[in-house]
Coordinates of C-alpha atoms and ligand atoms in Angstrom, one line a residue:
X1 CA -115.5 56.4 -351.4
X2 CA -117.7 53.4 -350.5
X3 CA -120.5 55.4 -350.9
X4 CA -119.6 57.0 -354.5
X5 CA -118.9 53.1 -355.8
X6 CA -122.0 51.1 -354.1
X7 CA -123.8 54.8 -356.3
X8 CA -122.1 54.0 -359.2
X9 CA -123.4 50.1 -359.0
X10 CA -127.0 51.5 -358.4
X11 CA -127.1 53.7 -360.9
X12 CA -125.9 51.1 -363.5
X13 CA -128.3 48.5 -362.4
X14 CA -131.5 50.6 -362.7
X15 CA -131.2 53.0 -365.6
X16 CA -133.5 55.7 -365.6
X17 CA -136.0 55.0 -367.8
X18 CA -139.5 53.2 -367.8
X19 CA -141.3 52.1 -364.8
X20 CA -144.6 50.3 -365.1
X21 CA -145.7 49.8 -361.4
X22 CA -148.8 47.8 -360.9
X23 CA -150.9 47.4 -357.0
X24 CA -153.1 44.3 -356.7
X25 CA -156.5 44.7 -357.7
X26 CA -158.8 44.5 -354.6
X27 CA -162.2 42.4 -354.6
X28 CA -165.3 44.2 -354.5
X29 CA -167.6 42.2 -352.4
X30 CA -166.9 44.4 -349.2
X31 CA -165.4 47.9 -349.1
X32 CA -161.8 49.3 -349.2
X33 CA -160.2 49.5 -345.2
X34 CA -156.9 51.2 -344.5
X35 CA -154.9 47.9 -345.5
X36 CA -156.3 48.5 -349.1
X37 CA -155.5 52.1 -348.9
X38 CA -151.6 51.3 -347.7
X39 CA -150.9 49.8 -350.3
X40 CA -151.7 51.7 -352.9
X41 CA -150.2 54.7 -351.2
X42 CA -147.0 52.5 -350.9
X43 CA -147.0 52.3 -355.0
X44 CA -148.6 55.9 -355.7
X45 CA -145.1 57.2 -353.3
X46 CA -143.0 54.9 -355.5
X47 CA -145.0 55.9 -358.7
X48 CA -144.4 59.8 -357.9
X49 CA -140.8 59.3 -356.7
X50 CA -139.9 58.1 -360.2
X51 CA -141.8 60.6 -361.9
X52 CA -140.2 63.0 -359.9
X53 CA -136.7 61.4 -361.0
X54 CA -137.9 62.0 -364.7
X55 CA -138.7 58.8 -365.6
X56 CA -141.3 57.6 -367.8
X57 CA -143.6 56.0 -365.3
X58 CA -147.1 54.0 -365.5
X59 CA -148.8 53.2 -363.1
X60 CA -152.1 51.1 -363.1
X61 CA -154.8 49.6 -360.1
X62 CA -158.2 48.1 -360.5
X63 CA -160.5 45.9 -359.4
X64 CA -161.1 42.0 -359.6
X65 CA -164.7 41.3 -359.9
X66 CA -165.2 37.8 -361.0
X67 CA -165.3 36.4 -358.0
X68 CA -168.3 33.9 -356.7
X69 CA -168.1 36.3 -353.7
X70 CA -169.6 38.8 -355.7
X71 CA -172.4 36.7 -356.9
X72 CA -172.7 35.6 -352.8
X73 CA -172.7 38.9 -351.4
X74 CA -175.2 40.7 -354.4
X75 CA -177.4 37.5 -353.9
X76 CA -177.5 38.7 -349.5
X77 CA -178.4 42.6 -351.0
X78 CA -180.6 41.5 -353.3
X79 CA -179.0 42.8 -356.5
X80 CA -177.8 41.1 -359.6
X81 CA -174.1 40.8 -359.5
X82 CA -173.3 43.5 -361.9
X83 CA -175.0 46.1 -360.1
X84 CA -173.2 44.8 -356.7
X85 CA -169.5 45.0 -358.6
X86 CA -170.5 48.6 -360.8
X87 CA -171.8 49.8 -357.3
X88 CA -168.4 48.8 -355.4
X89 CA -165.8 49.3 -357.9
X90 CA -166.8 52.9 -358.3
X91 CA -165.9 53.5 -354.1
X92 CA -162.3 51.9 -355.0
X93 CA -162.3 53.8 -357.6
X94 CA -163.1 57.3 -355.6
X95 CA -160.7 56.0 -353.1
X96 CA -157.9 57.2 -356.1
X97 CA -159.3 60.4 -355.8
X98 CA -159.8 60.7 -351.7
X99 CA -156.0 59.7 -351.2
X100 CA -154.3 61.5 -354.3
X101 CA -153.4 58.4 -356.1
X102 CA -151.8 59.2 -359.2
X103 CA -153.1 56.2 -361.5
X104 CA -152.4 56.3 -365.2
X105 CA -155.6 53.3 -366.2
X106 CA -158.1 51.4 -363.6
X107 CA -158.8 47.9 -365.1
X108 CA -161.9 46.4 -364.1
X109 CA -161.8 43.0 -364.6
X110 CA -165.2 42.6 -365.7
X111 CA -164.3 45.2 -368.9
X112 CA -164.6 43.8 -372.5
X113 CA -161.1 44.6 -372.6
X114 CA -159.8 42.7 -369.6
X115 CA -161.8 39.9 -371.0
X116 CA -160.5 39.5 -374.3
X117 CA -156.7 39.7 -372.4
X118 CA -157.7 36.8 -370.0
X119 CA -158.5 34.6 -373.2
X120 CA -155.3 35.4 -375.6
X121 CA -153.4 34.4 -372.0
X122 CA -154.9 31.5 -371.8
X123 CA -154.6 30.0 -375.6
X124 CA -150.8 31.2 -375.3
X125 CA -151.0 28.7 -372.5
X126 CA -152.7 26.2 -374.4
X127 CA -149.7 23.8 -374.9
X128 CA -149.4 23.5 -371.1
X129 CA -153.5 23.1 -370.4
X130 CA -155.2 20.1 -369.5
X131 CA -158.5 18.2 -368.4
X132 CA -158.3 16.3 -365.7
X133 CA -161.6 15.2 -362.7
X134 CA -160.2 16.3 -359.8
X135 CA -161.6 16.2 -355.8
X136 CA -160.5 19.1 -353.1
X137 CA -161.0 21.2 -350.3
X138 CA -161.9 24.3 -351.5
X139 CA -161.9 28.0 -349.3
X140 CA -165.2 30.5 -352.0
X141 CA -162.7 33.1 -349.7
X142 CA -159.5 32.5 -351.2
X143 CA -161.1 30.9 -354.3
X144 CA -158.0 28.6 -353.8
X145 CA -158.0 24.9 -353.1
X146 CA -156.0 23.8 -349.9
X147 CA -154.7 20.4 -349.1
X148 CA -155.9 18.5 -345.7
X149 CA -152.3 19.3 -344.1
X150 CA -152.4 23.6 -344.9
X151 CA -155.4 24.2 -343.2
X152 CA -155.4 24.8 -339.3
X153 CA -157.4 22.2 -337.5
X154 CA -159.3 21.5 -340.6
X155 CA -159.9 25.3 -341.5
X156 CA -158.5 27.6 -344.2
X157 CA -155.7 29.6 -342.5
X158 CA -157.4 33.0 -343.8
X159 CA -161.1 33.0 -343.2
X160 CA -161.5 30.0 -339.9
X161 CA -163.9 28.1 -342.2
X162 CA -163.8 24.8 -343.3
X163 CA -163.7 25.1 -347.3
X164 CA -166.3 22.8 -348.9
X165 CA -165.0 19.4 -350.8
X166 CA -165.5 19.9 -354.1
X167 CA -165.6 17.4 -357.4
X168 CA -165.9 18.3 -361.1
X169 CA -163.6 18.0 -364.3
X170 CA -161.4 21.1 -364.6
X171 CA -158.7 22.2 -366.4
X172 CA -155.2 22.1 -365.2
X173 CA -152.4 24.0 -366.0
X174 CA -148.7 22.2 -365.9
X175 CA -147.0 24.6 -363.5
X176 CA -145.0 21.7 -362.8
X177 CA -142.7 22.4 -366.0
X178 CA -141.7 25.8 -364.9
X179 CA -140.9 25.0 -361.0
X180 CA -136.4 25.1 -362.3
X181 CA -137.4 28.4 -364.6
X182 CA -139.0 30.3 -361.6
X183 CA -135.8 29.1 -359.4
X184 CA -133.6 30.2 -361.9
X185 CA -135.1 33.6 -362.5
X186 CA -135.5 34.6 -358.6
X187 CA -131.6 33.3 -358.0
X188 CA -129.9 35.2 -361.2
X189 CA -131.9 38.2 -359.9
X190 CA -133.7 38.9 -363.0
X191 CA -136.8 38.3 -360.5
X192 CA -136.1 40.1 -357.6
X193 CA -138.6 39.5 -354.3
X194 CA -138.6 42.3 -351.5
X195 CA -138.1 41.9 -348.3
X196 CA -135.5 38.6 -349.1
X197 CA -137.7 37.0 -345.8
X198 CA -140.8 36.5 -348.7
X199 CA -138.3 35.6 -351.6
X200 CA -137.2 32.5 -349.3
X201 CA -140.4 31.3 -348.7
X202 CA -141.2 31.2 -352.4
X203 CA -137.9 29.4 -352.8
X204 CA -138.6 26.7 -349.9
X205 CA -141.8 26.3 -351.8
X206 CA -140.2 25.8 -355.3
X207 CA -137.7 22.9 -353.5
X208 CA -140.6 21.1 -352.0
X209 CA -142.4 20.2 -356.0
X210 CA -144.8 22.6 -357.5
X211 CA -147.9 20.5 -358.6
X212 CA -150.4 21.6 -361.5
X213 CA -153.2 23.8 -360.4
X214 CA -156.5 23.5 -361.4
X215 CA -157.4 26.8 -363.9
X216 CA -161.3 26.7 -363.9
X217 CA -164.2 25.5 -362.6
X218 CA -167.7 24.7 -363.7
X219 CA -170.0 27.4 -365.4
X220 CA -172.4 26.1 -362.7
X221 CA -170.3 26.6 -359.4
X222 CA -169.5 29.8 -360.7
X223 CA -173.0 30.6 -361.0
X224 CA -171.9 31.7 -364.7
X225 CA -170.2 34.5 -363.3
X226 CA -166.8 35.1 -364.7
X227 CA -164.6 34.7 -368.0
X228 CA -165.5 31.7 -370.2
X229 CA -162.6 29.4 -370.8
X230 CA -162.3 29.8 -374.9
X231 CA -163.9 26.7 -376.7
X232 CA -165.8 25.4 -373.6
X233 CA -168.8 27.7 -371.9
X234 CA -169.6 24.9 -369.6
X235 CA -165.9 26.3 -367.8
X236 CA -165.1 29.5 -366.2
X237 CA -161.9 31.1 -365.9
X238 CA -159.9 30.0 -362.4
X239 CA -160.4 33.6 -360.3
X240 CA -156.3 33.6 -359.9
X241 CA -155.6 33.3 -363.9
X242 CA -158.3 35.3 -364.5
X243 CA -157.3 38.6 -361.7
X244 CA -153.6 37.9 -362.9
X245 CA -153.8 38.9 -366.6
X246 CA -154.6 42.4 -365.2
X247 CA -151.3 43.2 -365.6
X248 CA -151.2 42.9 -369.0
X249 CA -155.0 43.6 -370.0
X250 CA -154.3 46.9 -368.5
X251 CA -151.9 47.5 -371.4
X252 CA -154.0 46.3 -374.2
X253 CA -152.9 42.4 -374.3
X254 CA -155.3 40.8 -376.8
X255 CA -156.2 44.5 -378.0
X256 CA -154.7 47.7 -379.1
X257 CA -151.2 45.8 -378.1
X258 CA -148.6 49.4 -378.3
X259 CA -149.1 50.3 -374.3
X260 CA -148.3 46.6 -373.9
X261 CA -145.5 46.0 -376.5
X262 CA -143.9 49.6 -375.2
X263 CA -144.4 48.7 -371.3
X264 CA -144.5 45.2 -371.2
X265 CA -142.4 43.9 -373.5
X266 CA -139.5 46.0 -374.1
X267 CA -139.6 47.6 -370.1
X268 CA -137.1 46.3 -367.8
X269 CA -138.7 47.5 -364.7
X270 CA -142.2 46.5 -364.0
X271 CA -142.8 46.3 -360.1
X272 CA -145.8 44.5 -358.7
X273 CA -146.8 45.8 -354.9
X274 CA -148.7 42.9 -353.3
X275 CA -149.7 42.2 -349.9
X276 CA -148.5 39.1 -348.0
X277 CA -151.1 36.6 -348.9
X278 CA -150.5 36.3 -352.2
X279 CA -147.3 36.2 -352.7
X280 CA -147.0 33.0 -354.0
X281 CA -149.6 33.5 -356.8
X282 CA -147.1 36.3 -358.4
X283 CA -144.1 34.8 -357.5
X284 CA -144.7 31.1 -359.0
X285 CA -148.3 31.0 -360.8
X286 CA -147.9 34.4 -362.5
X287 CA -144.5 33.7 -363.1
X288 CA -145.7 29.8 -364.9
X289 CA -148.0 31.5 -367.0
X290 CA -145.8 34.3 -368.2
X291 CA -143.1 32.0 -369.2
X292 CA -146.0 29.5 -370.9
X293 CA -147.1 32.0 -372.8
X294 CA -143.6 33.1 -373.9
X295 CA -144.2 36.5 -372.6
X296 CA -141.5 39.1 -370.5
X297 CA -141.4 38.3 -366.5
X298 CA -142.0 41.5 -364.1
X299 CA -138.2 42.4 -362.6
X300 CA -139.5 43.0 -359.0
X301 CA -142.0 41.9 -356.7
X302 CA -142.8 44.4 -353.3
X303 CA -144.0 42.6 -350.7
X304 CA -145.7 44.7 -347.9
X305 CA -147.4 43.4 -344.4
X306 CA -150.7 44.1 -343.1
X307 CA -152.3 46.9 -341.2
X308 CA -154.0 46.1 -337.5
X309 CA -156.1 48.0 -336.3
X310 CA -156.4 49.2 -332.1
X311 CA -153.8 46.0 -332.2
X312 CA -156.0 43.4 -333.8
X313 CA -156.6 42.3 -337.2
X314 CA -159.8 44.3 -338.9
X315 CA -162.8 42.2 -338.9
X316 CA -166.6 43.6 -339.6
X317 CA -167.5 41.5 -336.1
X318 CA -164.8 43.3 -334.2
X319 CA -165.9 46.5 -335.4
X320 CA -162.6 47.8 -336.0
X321 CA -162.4 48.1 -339.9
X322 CA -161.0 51.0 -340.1
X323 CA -162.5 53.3 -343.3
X324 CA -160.2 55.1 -345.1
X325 CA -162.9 58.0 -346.6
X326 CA -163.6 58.9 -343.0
X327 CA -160.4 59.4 -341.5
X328 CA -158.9 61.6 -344.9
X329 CA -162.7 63.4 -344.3
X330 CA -160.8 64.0 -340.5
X331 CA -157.7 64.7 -341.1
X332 CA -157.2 65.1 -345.2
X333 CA -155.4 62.7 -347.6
X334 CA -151.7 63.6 -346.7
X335 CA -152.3 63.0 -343.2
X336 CA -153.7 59.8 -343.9
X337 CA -150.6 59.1 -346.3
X338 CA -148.1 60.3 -344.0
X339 CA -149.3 58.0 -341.2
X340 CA -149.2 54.8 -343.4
X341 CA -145.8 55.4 -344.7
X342 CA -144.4 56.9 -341.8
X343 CA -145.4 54.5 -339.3
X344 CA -146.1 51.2 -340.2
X345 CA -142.9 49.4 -341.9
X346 CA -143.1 48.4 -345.2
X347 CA -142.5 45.1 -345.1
X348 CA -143.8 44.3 -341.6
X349 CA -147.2 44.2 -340.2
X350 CA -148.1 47.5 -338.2
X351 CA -151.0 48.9 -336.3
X352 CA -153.3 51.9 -336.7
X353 CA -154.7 53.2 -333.5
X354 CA -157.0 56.7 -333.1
X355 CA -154.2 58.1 -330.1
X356 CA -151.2 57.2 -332.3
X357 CA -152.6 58.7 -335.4
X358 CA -153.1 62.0 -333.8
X359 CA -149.7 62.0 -331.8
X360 CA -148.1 61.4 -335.0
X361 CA -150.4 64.5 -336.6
X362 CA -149.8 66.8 -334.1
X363 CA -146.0 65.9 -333.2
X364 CA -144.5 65.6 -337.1
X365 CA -147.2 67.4 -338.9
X366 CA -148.9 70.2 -336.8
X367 CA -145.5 71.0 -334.8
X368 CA -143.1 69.5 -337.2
X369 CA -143.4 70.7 -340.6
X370 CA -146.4 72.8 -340.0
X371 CA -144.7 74.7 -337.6
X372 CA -141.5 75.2 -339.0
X373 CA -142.9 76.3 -342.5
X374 CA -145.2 79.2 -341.0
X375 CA -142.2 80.5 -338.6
X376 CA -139.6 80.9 -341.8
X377 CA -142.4 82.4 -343.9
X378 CA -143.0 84.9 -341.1
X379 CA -139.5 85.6 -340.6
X380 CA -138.7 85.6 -344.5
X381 CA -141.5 87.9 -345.1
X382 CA -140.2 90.4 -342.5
X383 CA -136.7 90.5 -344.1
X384 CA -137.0 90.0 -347.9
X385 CA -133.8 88.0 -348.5
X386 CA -135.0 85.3 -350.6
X387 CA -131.8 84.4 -352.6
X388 CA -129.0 84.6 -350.2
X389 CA -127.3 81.1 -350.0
X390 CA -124.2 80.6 -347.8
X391 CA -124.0 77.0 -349.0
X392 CA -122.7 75.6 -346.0
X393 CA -124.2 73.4 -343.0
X394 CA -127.5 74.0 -344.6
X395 CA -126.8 72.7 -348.2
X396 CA -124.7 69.5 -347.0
X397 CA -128.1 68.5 -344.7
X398 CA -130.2 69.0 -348.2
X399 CA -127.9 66.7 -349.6
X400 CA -127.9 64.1 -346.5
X401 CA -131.5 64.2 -346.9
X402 CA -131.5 63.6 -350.8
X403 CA -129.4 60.6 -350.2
X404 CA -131.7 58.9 -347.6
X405 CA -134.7 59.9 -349.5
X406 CA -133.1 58.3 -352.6
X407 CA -131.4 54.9 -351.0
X408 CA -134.4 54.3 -348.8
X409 CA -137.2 54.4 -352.1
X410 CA -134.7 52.1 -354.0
X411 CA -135.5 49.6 -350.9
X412 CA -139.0 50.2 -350.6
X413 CA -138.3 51.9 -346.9
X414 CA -141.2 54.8 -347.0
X415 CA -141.1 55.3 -343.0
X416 CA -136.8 55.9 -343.3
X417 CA -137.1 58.0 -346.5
X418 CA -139.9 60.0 -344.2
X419 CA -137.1 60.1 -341.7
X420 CA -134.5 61.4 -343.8
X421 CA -136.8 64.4 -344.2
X422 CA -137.8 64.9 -341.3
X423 CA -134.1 64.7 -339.8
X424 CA -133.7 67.8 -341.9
X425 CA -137.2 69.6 -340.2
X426 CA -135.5 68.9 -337.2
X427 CA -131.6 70.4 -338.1
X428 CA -133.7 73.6 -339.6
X429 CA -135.5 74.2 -335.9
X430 CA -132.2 73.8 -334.4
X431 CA -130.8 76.6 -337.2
X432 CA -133.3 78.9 -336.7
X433 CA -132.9 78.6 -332.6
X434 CA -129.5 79.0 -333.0
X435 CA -129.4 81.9 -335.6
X436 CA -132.7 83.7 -334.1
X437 CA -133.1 85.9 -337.1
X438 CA -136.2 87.0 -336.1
X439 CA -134.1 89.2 -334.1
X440 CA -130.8 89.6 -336.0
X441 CA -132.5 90.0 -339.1
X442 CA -129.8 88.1 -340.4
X443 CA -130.6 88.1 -344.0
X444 CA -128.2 84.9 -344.7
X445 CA -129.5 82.7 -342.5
X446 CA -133.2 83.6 -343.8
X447 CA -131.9 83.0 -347.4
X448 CA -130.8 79.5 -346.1
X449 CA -133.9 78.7 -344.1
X450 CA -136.0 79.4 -347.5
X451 CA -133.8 77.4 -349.4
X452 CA -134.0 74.8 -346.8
X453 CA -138.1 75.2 -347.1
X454 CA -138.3 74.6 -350.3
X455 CA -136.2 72.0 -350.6
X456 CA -138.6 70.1 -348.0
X457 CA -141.4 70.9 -349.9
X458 CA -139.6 69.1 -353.0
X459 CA -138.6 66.3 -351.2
X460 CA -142.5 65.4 -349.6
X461 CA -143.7 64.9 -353.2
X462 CA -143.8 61.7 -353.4
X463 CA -145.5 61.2 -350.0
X464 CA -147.8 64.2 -349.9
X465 CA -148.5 65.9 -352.7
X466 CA -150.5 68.4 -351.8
X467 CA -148.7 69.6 -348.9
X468 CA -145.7 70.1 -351.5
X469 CA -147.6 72.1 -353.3
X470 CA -148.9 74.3 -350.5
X471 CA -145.4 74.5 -349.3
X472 CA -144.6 75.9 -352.8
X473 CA -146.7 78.6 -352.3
X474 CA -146.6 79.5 -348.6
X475 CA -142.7 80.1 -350.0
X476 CA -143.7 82.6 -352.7
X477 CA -145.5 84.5 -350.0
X478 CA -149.3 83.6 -349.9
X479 CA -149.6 82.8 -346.0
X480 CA -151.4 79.9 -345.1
X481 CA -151.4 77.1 -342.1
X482 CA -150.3 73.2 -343.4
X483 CA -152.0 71.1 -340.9
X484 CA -154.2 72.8 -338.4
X485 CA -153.7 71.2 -334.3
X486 CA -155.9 69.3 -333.5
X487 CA -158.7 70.1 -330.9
X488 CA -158.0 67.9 -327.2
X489 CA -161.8 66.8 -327.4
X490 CA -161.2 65.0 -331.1
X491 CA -158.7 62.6 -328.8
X492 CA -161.6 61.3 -326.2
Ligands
ZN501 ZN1 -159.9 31.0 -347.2

């Protein structure tokens, strides 16, 4: 009863319908780790969920590219910066294709048409932009100023250096005047921030003041890199306001304006999935703009941790950046996404280690699913029963399944959606212990056990999509092995 009403409130708060799901774009002066790839496995699972639930879904990443880092790092390789960001974009890019991401558009911000969005944004903002000489401590890493008392023992919290002190005459945008309309947004819900741990941070931050942030620098700091501010070339576009109009660029803002007007505009559900650190420039800066400009807010904002690697945080010195390309190369793409979902939890920092990788792979994948779906496809093809249902025990742990699948996505919870399946791996070994057909030939319970097979292969969509579709196959009889074990000398 409980169940069927807290359904009947879900189902009334998020029609089926559109679902424009964004990730963050990722800069391009180094190359993508596993921490990139998590999180745009995190959004491709949520993208194909909803597809999977029919709903009209879109679903964008990209690339943010005018950073002074770039110029930095192309100026170390000896390359002009254009060449560095074309040469780097395009690995993000083929990361989409190494991992099965499902993206509808990539927005480079260094396209014409990402340009062109950046400057309608900021004349919508106009009314709120101003020229003020301002003096700070500024992290090139962040491309943020701090104050004195945020950094830790005089250095920026996220890189350990101490950002340089900067003075020019910059533009400022009056966040200030939207500090009650964020507040109000995040506490009627319209703006909803998952997990509720990063939604009161924002909030303590919106009760302590929200000053005006400076929205560009000089054309000469920036080494004329970046978008001009409109009417003044000797200023270039903040990174933040710049990288934050992706969004909407993405969907034609200051362009062909339909993809915008159709998913922006008149779309209740538009989901940014961020990592930690920058929360607060989608949950307040974003936000400012957005309401500046007079434009819709996003509805939701998913929050995920970050990804350790052999239990420390990745670092090129430490020599633990773990590479994405190599280990799908190892072990394919939906071993790679079944280990980011499963194991770390979405909203909480988790580690990636070599030994726990390949426990995981030969315990849930190799034995687990792999296993099971080879010994019904033996048994099934020895007693061709394919359409006997008994509809009992079997179908009510489908359904049990479903229901975790479903409640766990509408919280963002990959790993206990994963679990939900993989509860119902575990209830089909115990079945097919139990009913042994292999020597009953016991047509029913092989009719059940290819039910319950496909079924599974259904539900892993989302989360690997090829194995779904090999599972779709190995159950119309072409014979094949899911995830082969792997050798004891790849664990040395
Ligand atoms: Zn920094």
């Amino acid at each position: 009863m409980i169940r069927e009403t807290i359904a009947a409130i879900t189902a009334k708060a998020m029609p089926k319908g559109k679902y424009y799901i964004t990730t963050a774009i990722d800069y391009v002066n180094a190359f993508p780790h596993l921490g990139h790839a998590m999180e745009k496995i995190q959004a491709d699972a949520l993208a194909r969920y909803r597809r999977f639930a029919g709903e009209d879904v879109r679903f964008v990443s990209g690339t943010d590219e005018n950073s002074l880092k770039n110029v930095l790092a192309a100026e170390r390789a000896g390359k002009s910066a254009r060449e560095l960001v074309d040469a780097n974009a395009g690995v993000f890019r083929s990361m989409g294709e190494a991992l099965s991401l499902s993206y509808d558009d990539f927005i480079r911000t260094t396209e014409e048409r990402h340009f062109a969005a950046a400057k309608k944004l900021w004349q919508a903002c106009a009314k709120d932009i101003y020229k003020k000489t301002y003096s700070g401590l500024y992290c090139v890493g962040c491309e943020e100023y701090y104050k004195e008392e945020e950094l830790v023992n005089g250095l920026c919290p996220e890189h350990q250096k101490r950002p340089e002190l900067v003075k020019e005459e910059n533009y400022f945008f009056r966040l200030s005047s939207y500090q009650g309309g964020i507040k109000e947004l995040i506490q009627s819900g319209a703006l909803r921030i998952t997990p509720k741990g990063r939604e009161n941070e924002i909030m303590s931050f919106l009760n302590s003041g929200v000053e005006d942030i400076c929205v560009s620098r000089s054309a000469e700091r920036a080494k004329g890199w970046g978008i001009p501010v409109p009417g003044d070339e000797t200023q270039i576009l903040w990174v933040w306001f710049d990288a934050l109009a992706n969004y909407i660029s993405a969907l034609g803002y200051g362009g062909d304006e339909s993809l915008f007007e159709q998913w922006w505009q008149n779309n209740p559900r538009i989901v940014h999935v961020i990592g930690k650190g920058i929360v607060r420039f989608h949950a307040v800066h974003w936000i400012g703009m957005l309401l500046s400009a007079g434009l819709r807010v996003p509805s939701d904002i998913f929050v995920h941790g970050y990804i350790t690697s052999e239990g420390q945080k990745m670092s090129k010195s430490l020599g633990n950046v773990v590479d994405p390309f190599a280990l799908v190369e190892k072990y394919g793409a939906d071993a790679v996404r079944y280990f980011v979902l499963r194991e770390i939890p979405s909203t909480e920092d988790g580690d990636f280690s070599v030994a726990r990788f390949e426990e995981r792979y030969n315990a849930d994948l190799a034995k687990g699913l792999g296993n099971l779906a080879s010994r019904i496809t033996t048994v099934a093809a020895k007693n061709q029963a394919m359409d006997v249902r008994e509809q009992g025990d079997v179908a009510a742990e489908i359904a049990k399944a479903k229901d975790q699948v479903g409640r766990s996505m509408e919280e963002y919870k990959f790993n206990e959606a994963l679990a939900g399946i993989w509860g119902l791996i575990g209830f089909c070994d115990r079945y097919i212990e139990q009913k042994q057909p292999w020597k009953t030939n016991d047509k029913n319970s092989v009719g059940n056990l290819m039910y319950a097979l496909e079924e599974i292969g259904k539900l892993v969509a989302p989360f690997m999509p090829e194995t779904s579709g090999k599972i779709a196959k190995m159950a119309s009889g072409e014979k094949m092995t899911l995830f082969p074990r792997l050798a004891e000398e790849t664990k040395s």
